[in-house]
Amino acid sequence: MGTRLPNGRVKITGRSHDLIKTVEGEFLSPVMVENAVVALEAIKEAVVIALPATEEGERYAIAATASGRSSAAEVRVRNCIRKRFGPFASPARILILNDLPRAAHGKPDRAKLKEMSLIDA
């Protein structure tokens, strides 16, 4: 679900049954994580990708586009999530990309991003 903003961008307002249950039993909203990351300076887009669960719990990765050094952006993203949601919300992987891969309909290609997140994870 979403709404189109006056500047042409789309603001996600909700998703059905898309919460991530962390090891500590906390539920984390991917939309809230994406919105917090996009609020950071130099981050243009962010997408939360569900990863296969482990015995410890569900995991997720974040793919984001950023201007500037990717290592610095990764640190800012991780610190933002820890500060806003707590250490339980830390992603298993953060991918900083120049551009997000897109599906035919123009949305971020979550399957491709999931594949990229699992490499060397």
PDB file of C-alpha atoms in Angstrom:
ATOM      1  CA  MET A   1       0.000   0.000   0.000  1.00  0.00           C
ATOM      2  CA  GLY A   2       1.272   3.458  -0.720  1.00  0.00           C
ATOM      3  CA  THR A   3       0.524   7.019  -1.713  1.00  0.00           C
ATOM      4  CA  ARG A   4       2.102   9.144  -4.404  1.00  0.00           C
ATOM      5  CA  LEU A   5       3.751  12.301  -3.056  1.00  0.00           C
ATOM      6  CA  PRO A   6       3.605  15.633  -4.894  1.00  0.00           C
ATOM      7  CA  ASN A   7       7.248  15.216  -5.986  1.00  0.00           C
ATOM      8  CA  GLY A   8       6.348  11.969  -7.781  1.00  0.00           C
ATOM      9  CA  ARG A   9       7.880   9.582  -5.242  1.00  0.00           C
ATOM     10  CA  VAL A  10       5.806   6.901  -3.575  1.00  0.00           C
ATOM     11  CA  LYS A  11       5.521   6.671   0.208  1.00  0.00           C
ATOM     12  CA  ILE A  12       4.862   3.158   1.476  1.00  0.00           C
ATOM     13  CA  THR A  13       2.119   3.293   4.089  1.00  0.00           C
ATOM     14  CA  GLY A  14       1.805  -0.360   4.966  1.00  0.00           C
ATOM     15  CA  ARG A  15       2.307  -3.987   4.054  1.00  0.00           C
ATOM     16  CA  SER A  16       0.332  -7.042   4.972  1.00  0.00           C
ATOM     17  CA  HIS A  17       1.887  -9.697   7.217  1.00  0.00           C
ATOM     18  CA  ASP A  18       5.395  -8.448   6.582  1.00  0.00           C
ATOM     19  CA  LEU A  19       6.773  -8.088  10.103  1.00  0.00           C
ATOM     20  CA  ILE A  20      10.124  -9.584  11.035  1.00  0.00           C
ATOM     21  CA  LYS A  21      10.271 -11.423  14.369  1.00  0.00           C
ATOM     22  CA  THR A  22      13.715 -10.996  15.900  1.00  0.00           C
ATOM     23  CA  VAL A  23      15.651 -13.405  18.102  1.00  0.00           C
ATOM     24  CA  GLU A  24      14.408 -11.545  21.192  1.00  0.00           C
ATOM     25  CA  GLY A  25      10.778 -11.984  20.084  1.00  0.00           C
ATOM     26  CA  GLU A  26      10.392  -8.347  19.058  1.00  0.00           C
ATOM     27  CA  PHE A  27       8.481  -7.526  15.878  1.00  0.00           C
ATOM     28  CA  LEU A  28      10.128  -5.140  13.452  1.00  0.00           C
ATOM     29  CA  SER A  29       8.308  -3.310  10.679  1.00  0.00           C
ATOM     30  CA  PRO A  30      10.274  -3.267   7.404  1.00  0.00           C
ATOM     31  CA  VAL A  31       8.494  -0.048   6.421  1.00  0.00           C
ATOM     32  CA  MET A  32       9.638   1.707   9.589  1.00  0.00           C
ATOM     33  CA  VAL A  33      13.228   0.531   9.032  1.00  0.00           C
ATOM     34  CA  GLU A  34      13.171   1.691   5.389  1.00  0.00           C
ATOM     35  CA  ASN A  35      11.759   5.095   6.372  1.00  0.00           C
ATOM     36  CA  ALA A  36      14.399   5.568   9.104  1.00  0.00           C
ATOM     37  CA  VAL A  37      17.226   4.704   6.706  1.00  0.00           C
ATOM     38  CA  VAL A  38      15.919   6.955   3.915  1.00  0.00           C
ATOM     39  CA  ALA A  39      15.780   9.837   6.410  1.00  0.00           C
ATOM     40  CA  LEU A  40      19.584   9.697   6.658  1.00  0.00           C
ATOM     41  CA  GLU A  41      21.516  12.250   4.668  1.00  0.00           C
ATOM     42  CA  ALA A  42      22.972  10.824   1.441  1.00  0.00           C
ATOM     43  CA  ILE A  43      20.639   7.776   1.412  1.00  0.00           C
ATOM     44  CA  LYS A  44      18.266   7.920  -1.543  1.00  0.00           C
ATOM     45  CA  GLU A  45      16.406   4.598  -1.349  1.00  0.00           C
ATOM     46  CA  ALA A  46      16.284   1.660   1.029  1.00  0.00           C
ATOM     47  CA  VAL A  47      14.697  -1.774   0.789  1.00  0.00           C
ATOM     48  CA  VAL A  48      14.413  -4.388   3.537  1.00  0.00           C
ATOM     49  CA  ILE A  49      14.847  -7.949   2.279  1.00  0.00           C
ATOM     50  CA  ALA A  50      13.744 -10.961   4.327  1.00  0.00           C
ATOM     51  CA  LEU A  51      16.446 -13.627   4.525  1.00  0.00           C
ATOM     52  CA  PRO A  52      16.025 -17.293   5.419  1.00  0.00           C
ATOM     53  CA  ALA A  53      15.484 -17.744   9.155  1.00  0.00           C
ATOM     54  CA  THR A  54      18.055 -19.483  11.310  1.00  0.00           C
ATOM     55  CA  GLU A  55      17.595 -21.346  14.586  1.00  0.00           C
ATOM     56  CA  GLU A  56      18.093 -18.009  16.348  1.00  0.00           C
ATOM     57  CA  GLY A  57      15.267 -16.264  14.497  1.00  0.00           C
ATOM     58  CA  GLU A  58      14.362 -14.326  11.394  1.00  0.00           C
ATOM     59  CA  ARG A  59      16.997 -12.273   9.609  1.00  0.00           C
ATOM     60  CA  TYR A  60      16.902  -9.421   7.159  1.00  0.00           C
ATOM     61  CA  ALA A  61      19.184  -7.359   4.976  1.00  0.00           C
ATOM     62  CA  ILE A  62      18.979  -3.765   3.814  1.00  0.00           C
ATOM     63  CA  ALA A  63      19.863  -2.626   0.328  1.00  0.00           C
ATOM     64  CA  ALA A  64      20.276   1.129  -0.037  1.00  0.00           C
ATOM     65  CA  THR A  65      21.512   3.625  -2.558  1.00  0.00           C
ATOM     66  CA  ALA A  66      23.846   6.322  -1.299  1.00  0.00           C
ATOM     67  CA  SER A  67      25.977   9.113  -2.573  1.00  0.00           C
ATOM     68  CA  GLY A  68      29.495   9.055  -1.206  1.00  0.00           C
ATOM     69  CA  ARG A  69      31.593   6.285   0.302  1.00  0.00           C
ATOM     70  CA  SER A  70      29.736   3.019   0.788  1.00  0.00           C
ATOM     71  CA  SER A  71      31.669   2.043   3.935  1.00  0.00           C
ATOM     72  CA  ALA A  72      30.682   5.283   5.660  1.00  0.00           C
ATOM     73  CA  ALA A  73      27.066   4.859   4.518  1.00  0.00           C
ATOM     74  CA  GLU A  74      26.995   1.312   5.899  1.00  0.00           C
ATOM     75  CA  VAL A  75      28.149   2.511   9.313  1.00  0.00           C
ATOM     76  CA  ARG A  76      25.548   5.310   9.323  1.00  0.00           C
ATOM     77  CA  VAL A  77      22.765   2.857   8.402  1.00  0.00           C
ATOM     78  CA  ARG A  78      23.763   0.343  11.096  1.00  0.00           C
ATOM     79  CA  ASN A  79      24.063   3.081  13.766  1.00  0.00           C
ATOM     80  CA  CYS A  80      20.715   4.574  12.773  1.00  0.00           C
ATOM     81  CA  ILE A  81      18.929   1.235  13.148  1.00  0.00           C
ATOM     82  CA  ARG A  82      20.559   0.431  16.491  1.00  0.00           C
ATOM     83  CA  LYS A  83      19.748   3.887  17.869  1.00  0.00           C
ATOM     84  CA  ARG A  84      16.162   3.944  16.620  1.00  0.00           C
ATOM     85  CA  PHE A  85      15.110   0.312  17.141  1.00  0.00           C
ATOM     86  CA  GLY A  86      17.704  -1.220  19.464  1.00  0.00           C
ATOM     87  CA  PRO A  87      20.470  -3.780  18.980  1.00  0.00           C
ATOM     88  CA  PHE A  88      17.934  -6.581  18.367  1.00  0.00           C
ATOM     89  CA  ALA A  89      17.013  -4.916  15.062  1.00  0.00           C
ATOM     90  CA  SER A  90      20.497  -5.040  13.554  1.00  0.00           C
ATOM     91  CA  PRO A  91      20.409  -6.374   9.980  1.00  0.00           C
ATOM     92  CA  ALA A  92      22.403  -9.446   8.982  1.00  0.00           C
ATOM     93  CA  ARG A  93      23.726  -7.593   5.933  1.00  0.00           C
ATOM     94  CA  ILE A  94      23.789  -4.052   4.545  1.00  0.00           C
ATOM     95  CA  LEU A  95      24.303  -3.560   0.824  1.00  0.00           C
ATOM     96  CA  ILE A  96      25.180  -0.063  -0.365  1.00  0.00           C
ATOM     97  CA  LEU A  97      24.654   0.141  -4.116  1.00  0.00           C
ATOM     98  CA  ASN A  98      24.837   2.817  -6.785  1.00  0.00           C
ATOM     99  CA  ASP A  99      21.402   1.758  -8.059  1.00  0.00           C
ATOM    100  CA  LEU A 100      18.879  -0.825  -6.952  1.00  0.00           C
ATOM    101  CA  PRO A 101      18.086  -3.546  -9.507  1.00  0.00           C
ATOM    102  CA  ARG A 102      14.577  -3.041 -10.885  1.00  0.00           C
ATOM    103  CA  ALA A 103      11.926  -5.508 -11.971  1.00  0.00           C
ATOM    104  CA  ALA A 104      10.029  -4.984 -15.237  1.00  0.00           C
ATOM    105  CA  HIS A 105       7.386  -2.869 -13.464  1.00  0.00           C
ATOM    106  CA  GLY A 106      10.005  -0.481 -12.061  1.00  0.00           C
ATOM    107  CA  LYS A 107       9.910  -1.579  -8.426  1.00  0.00           C
ATOM    108  CA  PRO A 108      13.076  -2.765  -6.673  1.00  0.00           C
ATOM    109  CA  ASP A 109      13.736  -6.385  -7.632  1.00  0.00           C
ATOM    110  CA  ARG A 110      13.518  -8.040  -4.203  1.00  0.00           C
ATOM    111  CA  ALA A 111      14.423 -11.487  -5.573  1.00  0.00           C
ATOM    112  CA  LYS A 112      17.662 -10.133  -7.078  1.00  0.00           C
ATOM    113  CA  LEU A 113      18.415  -8.176  -3.901  1.00  0.00           C
ATOM    114  CA  LYS A 114      17.838 -11.294  -1.792  1.00  0.00           C
ATOM    115  CA  GLU A 115      20.223 -13.229  -4.035  1.00  0.00           C
ATOM    116  CA  MET A 116      22.831 -10.470  -3.697  1.00  0.00           C
ATOM    117  CA  SER A 117      22.342 -10.416   0.113  1.00  0.00           C
ATOM    118  CA  LEU A 118      23.002 -14.132   0.453  1.00  0.00           C
ATOM    119  CA  ILE A 119      26.357 -14.042  -1.353  1.00  0.00           C
ATOM    120  CA  ASP A 120      29.107 -14.414   1.268  1.00  0.00           C
ATOM    121  CA  ALA A 121      26.555 -13.973   4.081  1.00  0.00           C
TER     122      ALA A 121
END
